[in-house]
Tab-separated table of C-alpha atoms and ligand atoms in Angstrom:
chain	number	residue	atom	x	y	z
A	1	MET	CA	-5.356	12.152	34.519
A	2	PRO	CA	-8.850	12.558	32.648
A	3	PRO	CA	-8.808	11.326	29.054
A	4	MET	CA	-8.818	13.928	26.215
A	5	ARG	CA	-11.610	13.980	23.844
A	6	ILE	CA	-10.994	14.276	19.975
A	7	ARG	CA	-13.071	14.346	16.896
A	8	ALA	CA	-12.452	11.236	14.654
A	9	ILE	CA	-14.099	9.484	11.727
A	10	ALA	CA	-14.734	5.954	13.077
A	11	PHE	CA	-16.791	2.898	12.724
A	12	GLN	CA	-18.774	1.046	15.434
A	13	ARG	CA	-19.904	-1.904	13.163
A	14	ASN	CA	-18.707	-3.545	9.922
A	15	GLY	CA	-20.389	-2.632	6.646
A	16	GLY	CA	-20.441	-0.355	3.831
A	17	PRO	CA	-18.978	3.312	3.727
A	18	GLU	CA	-22.057	4.517	5.475
A	19	VAL	CA	-20.753	2.858	8.759
A	20	LEU	CA	-18.079	5.699	8.925
A	21	GLU	CA	-19.260	8.268	11.373
A	22	GLU	CA	-18.033	11.370	12.964
A	23	LEU	CA	-17.705	10.530	16.599
A	24	ALA	CA	-15.918	11.894	19.703
A	25	VAL	CA	-13.372	9.514	21.045
A	26	ASP	CA	-11.207	9.510	24.099
A	27	ILE	CA	-7.473	9.288	23.950
A	28	PRO	CA	-4.971	9.481	26.859
A	29	ASP	CA	-4.321	12.985	28.206
A	30	ALA	CA	-0.756	12.845	26.971
A	31	PRO	CA	1.218	10.377	24.784
A	32	GLY	CA	2.724	7.536	26.665
A	33	PRO	CA	6.422	6.527	27.075
A	34	GLY	CA	8.164	6.259	23.659
A	35	MET	CA	5.137	7.673	21.852
A	36	VAL	CA	4.837	10.752	19.756
A	37	ARG	CA	1.593	12.504	19.340
A	38	VAL	CA	0.846	13.668	15.870
A	39	ARG	CA	-1.973	15.665	14.141
A	40	PRO	CA	-2.801	14.073	10.853
A	41	THR	CA	-3.041	16.617	7.899
A	42	ALA	CA	-3.525	14.044	5.088
A	43	VAL	CA	-4.327	10.344	5.085
A	44	ALA	CA	-4.148	8.091	2.109
A	45	LEU	CA	-6.585	5.246	1.652
A	46	ASN	CA	-5.521	1.733	1.090
A	47	HIS	CA	-7.622	-1.365	0.123
A	48	LEU	CA	-6.759	-2.435	3.549
A	49	ASP	CA	-9.247	0.102	4.836
A	50	LEU	CA	-11.956	-1.428	2.851
A	51	TRP	CA	-11.235	-4.912	4.147
A	52	ILE	CA	-11.119	-3.846	7.772
A	53	ARG	CA	-14.318	-1.710	7.488
A	54	ARG	CA	-16.079	-4.622	5.896
A	55	GLY	CA	-14.690	-7.003	8.524
A	56	LEU	CA	-11.858	-9.456	8.685
A	57	PRO	CA	-12.455	-12.821	10.457
A	58	ASN	CA	-9.482	-12.894	12.820
A	59	LEU	CA	-9.033	-9.089	13.581
A	60	ARG	CA	-10.469	-7.965	16.886
A	61	LEU	CA	-10.912	-4.163	16.966
A	62	GLU	CA	-11.396	-1.832	19.757
A	63	LEU	CA	-14.517	-0.065	18.757
A	64	PRO	CA	-15.171	2.615	17.578
A	65	HIS	CA	-12.236	2.045	15.205
A	66	ARG	CA	-10.197	4.633	13.499
A	67	LEU	CA	-8.774	3.531	10.124
A	68	GLY	CA	-5.788	5.141	8.331
A	69	ALA	CA	-2.356	3.627	7.757
A	70	ASP	CA	-0.692	6.321	5.510
A	71	ILE	CA	-0.383	9.566	7.438
A	72	ALA	CA	1.251	12.934	6.763
A	73	ALA	CA	1.122	14.994	10.032
A	74	THR	CA	2.636	17.604	12.250
A	75	VAL	CA	4.169	16.878	15.469
A	76	GLU	CA	1.973	17.667	18.511
A	77	ALA	CA	4.000	16.415	21.591
A	78	ALA	CA	6.571	13.650	22.621
A	79	GLY	CA	5.910	11.284	25.446
A	80	PRO	CA	8.495	10.484	28.084
A	81	GLY	CA	11.691	9.204	26.608
A	82	ALA	CA	10.519	9.707	22.986
A	83	GLU	CA	12.663	11.873	20.727
A	84	ALA	CA	10.704	13.966	18.222
A	85	PRO	CA	11.084	16.980	16.113
A	86	PRO	CA	9.691	20.309	17.647
A	87	HIS	CA	5.848	20.827	17.876
A	88	GLY	CA	4.424	21.743	14.509
A	89	THR	CA	7.158	20.015	12.420
A	90	ARG	CA	5.767	18.265	9.356
A	91	VAL	CA	6.547	14.518	9.431
A	92	LEU	CA	5.565	11.453	7.610
A	93	VAL	CA	4.536	8.365	9.674
A	94	ALA	CA	5.697	4.827	8.830
A	95	PRO	CA	2.648	2.453	8.794
A	96	GLY	CA	4.211	-0.662	10.319
A	97	VAL	CA	4.589	-1.166	14.093
A	98	SER	CA	6.667	-3.994	15.617
A	99	CYS	CA	8.449	-4.841	18.898
A	100	ALA	CA	11.790	-3.498	17.842
A	101	ALA	CA	13.561	-6.119	20.073
A	102	CYS	CA	13.222	-9.491	18.516
A	103	GLU	CA	15.464	-11.233	15.935
A	104	ALA	CA	13.376	-10.474	13.071
A	105	CYS	CA	13.123	-6.761	13.982
A	106	LEU	CA	16.810	-6.432	14.590
A	107	SER	CA	17.739	-8.213	11.355
A	108	GLY	CA	15.728	-5.790	9.242
A	109	HIS	CA	12.709	-8.011	8.869
A	110	ASP	CA	10.448	-6.091	11.155
A	111	ASN	CA	7.488	-7.102	8.993
A	112	LEU	CA	8.052	-10.707	10.050
A	113	CYS	CA	7.894	-9.731	13.727
A	114	ARG	CA	5.423	-11.883	15.618
A	115	ARG	CA	4.002	-8.577	17.033
A	116	TYR	CA	3.999	-6.875	13.648
A	117	GLY	CA	0.904	-4.515	13.101
A	118	ILE	CA	-0.256	-1.801	10.669
A	119	LEU	CA	-1.662	1.446	11.877
A	120	GLY	CA	-5.277	1.672	11.345
A	121	GLU	CA	-5.532	-2.157	11.457
A	122	HIS	CA	-4.035	-3.616	14.651
A	123	THR	CA	-3.990	-0.172	16.247
A	124	HIS	CA	-5.984	2.864	15.682
A	125	GLY	CA	-4.956	4.903	12.576
A	126	GLY	CA	-4.957	8.384	11.122
A	127	TYR	CA	-8.785	9.176	10.735
A	128	GLY	CA	-8.776	11.470	13.725
A	129	GLU	CA	-7.559	14.853	15.079
A	130	LEU	CA	-4.693	13.288	16.965
A	131	LEU	CA	-2.861	9.901	17.068
A	132	ASP	CA	0.028	8.446	19.167
A	133	VAL	CA	2.503	6.537	17.209
A	134	PRO	CA	5.977	5.012	18.278
A	135	ALA	CA	8.765	7.483	18.046
A	136	ALA	CA	10.497	5.141	15.628
A	137	ASN	CA	7.674	5.574	13.246
A	138	ILE	CA	8.321	9.326	12.699
A	139	LEU	CA	10.026	10.021	9.331
A	140	PRO	CA	11.317	13.262	7.830
A	141	TRP	CA	9.095	15.136	5.379
A	142	PRO	CA	9.933	14.226	1.755
A	143	GLY	CA	11.205	17.135	-0.090
A	144	GLN	CA	8.634	19.749	-1.370
A	145	LEU	CA	5.830	17.439	-1.458
A	146	SER	CA	2.307	18.587	-0.388
A	147	ALA	CA	0.614	16.746	2.451
A	148	PRO	CA	-1.579	14.525	0.154
A	149	GLU	CA	1.512	13.720	-1.914
A	150	ALA	CA	3.514	12.720	1.111
A	151	ALA	CA	0.568	10.428	2.477
A	152	ALA	CA	0.486	8.827	-0.795
A	153	ILE	CA	3.880	7.214	-0.426
A	154	PRO	CA	4.546	4.950	2.599
A	155	LEU	CA	2.328	1.854	2.405
A	156	THR	CA	2.164	1.187	-1.414
A	157	PHE	CA	5.940	2.091	-2.021
A	158	LEU	CA	6.941	-0.064	0.933
A	159	THR	CA	4.770	-3.027	-0.329
A	160	ALA	CA	5.937	-2.609	-4.063
A	161	TRP	CA	9.689	-2.330	-2.929
A	162	GLN	CA	9.619	-5.662	-1.141
A	163	MET	CA	7.786	-7.183	-4.197
A	164	VAL	CA	9.987	-5.706	-6.901
A	165	VAL	CA	13.349	-5.399	-5.229
A	166	VAL	CA	13.610	-7.918	-2.315
A	167	HIS	CA	11.407	-10.825	-3.646
A	168	GLY	CA	11.345	-10.136	-7.495
A	169	GLU	CA	15.105	-9.247	-7.461
A	170	VAL	CA	14.326	-7.144	-10.652
A	171	GLY	CA	17.248	-5.961	-12.605
A	172	ARG	CA	18.262	-4.960	-16.196
A	173	ASP	CA	17.172	-7.400	-18.923
A	174	HIS	CA	14.045	-8.266	-16.921
A	175	THR	CA	10.648	-8.048	-18.275
A	176	VAL	CA	8.153	-7.360	-15.389
A	177	LEU	CA	4.470	-7.636	-15.745
A	178	VAL	CA	2.490	-5.321	-13.523
A	179	HIS	CA	-1.182	-6.104	-13.051
A	180	ALA	CA	-3.960	-3.591	-12.482
A	181	ALA	CA	-1.918	-0.537	-13.299
A	182	GLY	CA	-4.129	1.998	-11.539
A	183	ALA	CA	-3.824	0.479	-8.133
A	184	GLY	CA	-1.530	2.280	-5.681
A	185	VAL	CA	0.847	-0.620	-5.266
A	186	SER	CA	1.015	-0.979	-9.056
A	187	VAL	CA	1.844	2.612	-9.599
A	188	ALA	CA	4.579	2.328	-7.276
A	189	ALA	CA	5.712	-1.022	-8.754
A	190	ILE	CA	5.939	0.415	-12.292
A	191	GLN	CA	8.203	3.235	-11.181
A	192	ILE	CA	10.408	1.001	-9.023
A	193	ALA	CA	10.775	-1.661	-11.792
A	194	LYS	CA	11.765	1.081	-14.161
A	195	SER	CA	14.400	2.422	-11.790
A	196	ARG	CA	16.031	-1.007	-11.639
A	197	GLY	CA	16.340	-0.759	-15.490
A	198	ALA	CA	13.664	-3.358	-16.318
A	199	ARG	CA	11.203	-3.282	-19.236
A	200	VAL	CA	7.628	-3.080	-17.793
A	201	ILE	CA	4.385	-4.353	-19.247
A	202	ALA	CA	1.287	-3.011	-17.373
A	203	THR	CA	-2.319	-4.442	-17.630
A	204	SER	CA	-5.613	-2.752	-16.931
A	205	THR	CA	-9.324	-3.021	-17.886
A	206	SER	CA	-9.203	0.834	-18.500
A	207	ALA	CA	-7.603	2.317	-21.515
A	208	ALA	CA	-7.301	5.702	-19.791
A	209	LYS	CA	-5.262	3.965	-16.889
A	210	LEU	CA	-2.989	2.426	-19.484
A	211	VAL	CA	-2.247	5.892	-20.851
A	212	ARG	CA	-1.288	7.006	-17.355
A	213	ALA	CA	0.814	3.837	-16.874
A	214	ARG	CA	2.803	4.684	-19.999
A	215	GLU	CA	3.323	8.261	-18.601
A	216	LEU	CA	4.728	6.667	-15.482
A	217	GLY	CA	7.189	4.652	-17.528
A	218	ALA	CA	5.561	1.417	-18.651
A	219	ASP	CA	7.029	0.310	-21.981
A	220	GLU	CA	3.995	-1.703	-23.106
A	221	THR	CA	0.438	-2.017	-21.976
A	222	ILE	CA	-2.258	-4.634	-22.346
A	223	ASP	CA	-6.079	-3.739	-22.165
A	224	THR	CA	-7.384	-7.008	-20.696
A	225	THR	CA	-10.902	-6.033	-21.910
A	226	THR	CA	-9.811	-6.659	-25.414
A	227	HIS	CA	-6.571	-8.862	-25.232
A	228	ASP	CA	-5.624	-11.993	-23.383
A	229	PHE	CA	-2.656	-10.946	-21.221
A	230	VAL	CA	-0.957	-14.324	-21.455
A	231	ALA	CA	-0.940	-14.323	-25.180
A	232	GLU	CA	0.092	-10.644	-25.241
A	233	THR	CA	2.931	-11.126	-22.614
A	234	LYS	CA	4.139	-14.138	-24.780
A	235	ARG	CA	3.924	-12.102	-28.014
A	236	LEU	CA	5.844	-9.151	-26.371
A	237	THR	CA	8.611	-11.433	-25.033
A	238	GLY	CA	9.261	-13.511	-28.176
A	239	LYS	CA	7.200	-16.510	-26.575
A	240	ARG	CA	9.487	-16.593	-23.522
A	241	GLY	CA	7.114	-15.163	-20.817
A	242	ALA	CA	7.632	-12.523	-18.208
A	243	ASP	CA	10.666	-12.733	-15.713
A	244	VAL	CA	8.676	-11.333	-12.838
A	245	ILE	CA	4.928	-10.734	-12.372
A	246	ILE	CA	3.682	-8.355	-9.722
A	247	GLU	CA	0.108	-9.571	-8.643
A	248	HIS	CA	-2.461	-8.558	-6.208
A	249	VAL	CA	-5.668	-9.276	-8.028
A	250	GLY	CA	-6.039	-12.951	-7.410
A	251	GLY	CA	-8.711	-15.199	-8.980
A	252	GLU	CA	-8.272	-15.879	-12.569
A	253	VAL	CA	-5.462	-13.257	-12.920
A	254	PHE	CA	-3.396	-15.294	-10.491
A	255	SER	CA	-4.164	-18.537	-12.274
A	256	LYS	CA	-3.238	-17.237	-15.734
A	257	SER	CA	-0.164	-15.351	-14.416
A	258	VAL	CA	1.450	-18.793	-13.728
A	259	VAL	CA	1.232	-19.468	-17.456
A	260	ALA	CA	2.555	-16.106	-18.435
A	261	LEU	CA	5.888	-16.451	-16.517
A	262	ARG	CA	9.008	-17.673	-18.142
A	263	ALA	CA	10.683	-20.851	-17.009
A	264	GLY	CA	12.272	-20.103	-13.736
A	265	GLY	CA	10.235	-16.796	-13.376
A	266	ARG	CA	8.796	-15.317	-10.237
A	267	LEU	CA	5.248	-14.482	-9.294
A	268	VAL	CA	4.979	-12.151	-6.446
A	269	THR	CA	1.702	-11.757	-4.776
A	270	CYS	CA	0.511	-9.407	-2.130
A	271	GLY	CA	-3.335	-9.518	-2.419
A	272	ALA	CA	-6.396	-11.211	-3.821
A	273	THR	CA	-8.988	-8.540	-4.274
A	274	SER	CA	-11.009	-10.603	-6.740
A	275	GLY	CA	-10.661	-13.995	-4.982
A	276	PRO	CA	-8.279	-15.668	-2.502
A	277	THR	CA	-8.514	-19.365	-3.885
A	278	PRO	CA	-7.635	-19.453	-7.525
A	279	PRO	CA	-7.014	-22.782	-9.157
A	280	ILE	CA	-3.422	-23.292	-10.073
A	281	ASP	CA	-2.009	-25.769	-12.476
A	282	LEU	CA	0.922	-27.178	-10.392
A	283	ARG	CA	2.556	-28.745	-13.582
A	284	HIS	CA	3.426	-25.235	-14.595
A	285	VAL	CA	4.949	-24.624	-11.203
A	286	PHE	CA	7.218	-27.645	-10.934
A	287	PHE	CA	8.029	-28.511	-14.681
A	288	ARG	CA	8.909	-24.832	-15.457
A	289	GLN	CA	10.484	-24.273	-12.033
A	290	LEU	CA	8.424	-21.239	-11.058
A	291	GLN	CA	8.721	-19.377	-7.812
A	292	VAL	CA	5.499	-18.145	-6.230
A	293	VAL	CA	6.383	-15.668	-3.508
A	294	GLY	CA	4.061	-14.178	-0.899
A	295	SER	CA	4.779	-10.652	0.152
A	296	THR	CA	3.249	-8.233	2.630
A	297	MET	CA	4.312	-4.725	3.545
A	298	GLY	CA	8.033	-4.326	3.843
A	299	SER	CA	10.965	-3.545	6.181
A	300	LYS	CA	10.713	-0.132	7.692
A	301	ALA	CA	14.346	0.374	6.623
A	302	THR	CA	13.359	0.360	3.016
A	303	LEU	CA	11.458	3.609	3.441
A	304	PHE	CA	14.749	5.381	3.625
A	305	PRO	CA	15.869	4.575	0.022
A	306	ILE	CA	12.311	5.044	-1.169
A	307	LEU	CA	12.321	8.561	0.347
A	308	ARG	CA	15.700	9.399	-1.150
A	309	GLU	CA	14.294	8.411	-4.474
A	310	VAL	CA	11.254	10.649	-3.936
A	311	GLU	CA	13.537	13.407	-3.064
A	312	ARG	CA	15.416	13.041	-6.111
A	313	GLY	CA	12.282	13.141	-8.131
A	314	ALA	CA	12.738	9.466	-9.407
A	315	PHE	CA	9.508	8.226	-7.635
A	316	LYS	CA	6.446	10.164	-7.877
A	317	PRO	CA	3.492	9.823	-5.538
A	318	VAL	CA	0.405	9.651	-7.698
A	319	VAL	CA	-2.616	11.323	-6.180
A	320	ASP	CA	-5.949	10.617	-8.023
A	321	ARG	CA	-8.076	12.884	-5.896
A	322	VAL	CA	-7.990	14.705	-2.524
A	323	LEU	CA	-11.284	14.774	-0.509
A	324	PRO	CA	-12.170	16.648	2.538
A	325	PHE	CA	-11.055	15.161	5.893
A	326	THR	CA	-14.706	14.799	6.864
A	327	VAL	CA	-17.182	11.966	7.307
A	328	GLU	CA	-18.767	12.983	3.976
A	329	GLY	CA	-15.183	12.904	2.342
A	330	ALA	CA	-14.240	9.733	3.878
A	331	ARG	CA	-17.374	7.900	2.784
A	332	GLU	CA	-16.906	9.153	-0.760
A	333	ALA	CA	-13.302	8.207	-0.792
A	334	HIS	CA	-14.241	4.537	0.333
A	335	ARG	CA	-16.967	4.456	-2.461
A	336	ALA	CA	-14.364	5.622	-5.046
A	337	LEU	CA	-11.788	3.065	-3.996
A	338	GLU	CA	-14.360	0.367	-3.888
A	339	ALA	CA	-15.505	1.245	-7.542
A	340	ARG	CA	-11.902	1.141	-8.701
A	341	GLU	CA	-12.252	4.539	-10.206
A	342	ALA	CA	-8.804	5.880	-9.139
A	343	PHE	CA	-5.505	5.891	-10.854
A	344	GLY	CA	-3.137	6.172	-7.823
A	345	LYS	CA	-4.142	7.336	-4.416
A	346	VAL	CA	-7.278	8.659	-2.924
A	347	VAL	CA	-6.368	10.970	-0.077
A	348	LEU	CA	-8.320	12.738	2.743
A	349	ALA	CA	-6.744	16.046	3.561
A	350	SER	CA	-7.705	18.949	5.955
A	351	ALA	CA	-8.082	22.285	4.284
B	401	LIG	ZN1	9.966	-7.858	16.674
């Protein structure tokens, strides 16, 4: 069978947003066994896209590479043995892929699978006319959401759920400090922590983003351009410190978070956008018996309770802006995310 040619937004070398190009790329004539071909209608950006575009040391890509982990789409066709809703049905696509056969996968820890990967990172992603994904990644459309709203959910809510619920074990009577309130994962973490009955303190360098954080349910906010978040957290907790801290900034924010925790508290980290090697005072960690927990993505199974909460209206996808699904739109979207302009998700969507 001759390959099929599709239009895509892809890059052939690492660099800034300008390396994104509109290209014609070949895909198989039909989806392979167990795969479903989808037509992306909206793709939400993640910081991951920026890291991959700039280049990661141990990531080998098939070039030109198509980014895009968070995909709202319509079903195009099912490959042999794949079950899928009828052609044209709107679906959401789970971002994680795994072997579906190993002990980790079968015990609900698919994101610990040795073959775990993310769409748009370890495989091609949604920045193209068509994409083949495993049938197991096809999820029902959440409620009455628009395509950009639907695309804004999977990766950040999955990531935040594992941080807040699984690792953070957040419950009533907990005070949870959520850093960088405008980031997609923070926007999800604030809502998830509130749904568990916790008190939420959000930080940001932007007063406008803190107003939005309060609208999402944050009880207290700290503007870190004018206030030290350690001192403020201590003040707001009667000198005790936060029970759980949700962290993805790294650098000094990570170092100081260790001090802002209560004795026995948990610092959950899923990223290091401002620096991966912060100094850490180990005396805080052992004397005060802190837990520092790494977290990445989440089990695919957790998307089911997440989508139920979205249907109920308890979790709201927050879309900062929708840009056209063109090379110009994609470059502008990358620039905006890189400049930390957004509160919530930046999404590409076809008209
Ligand atoms: Zn596996």
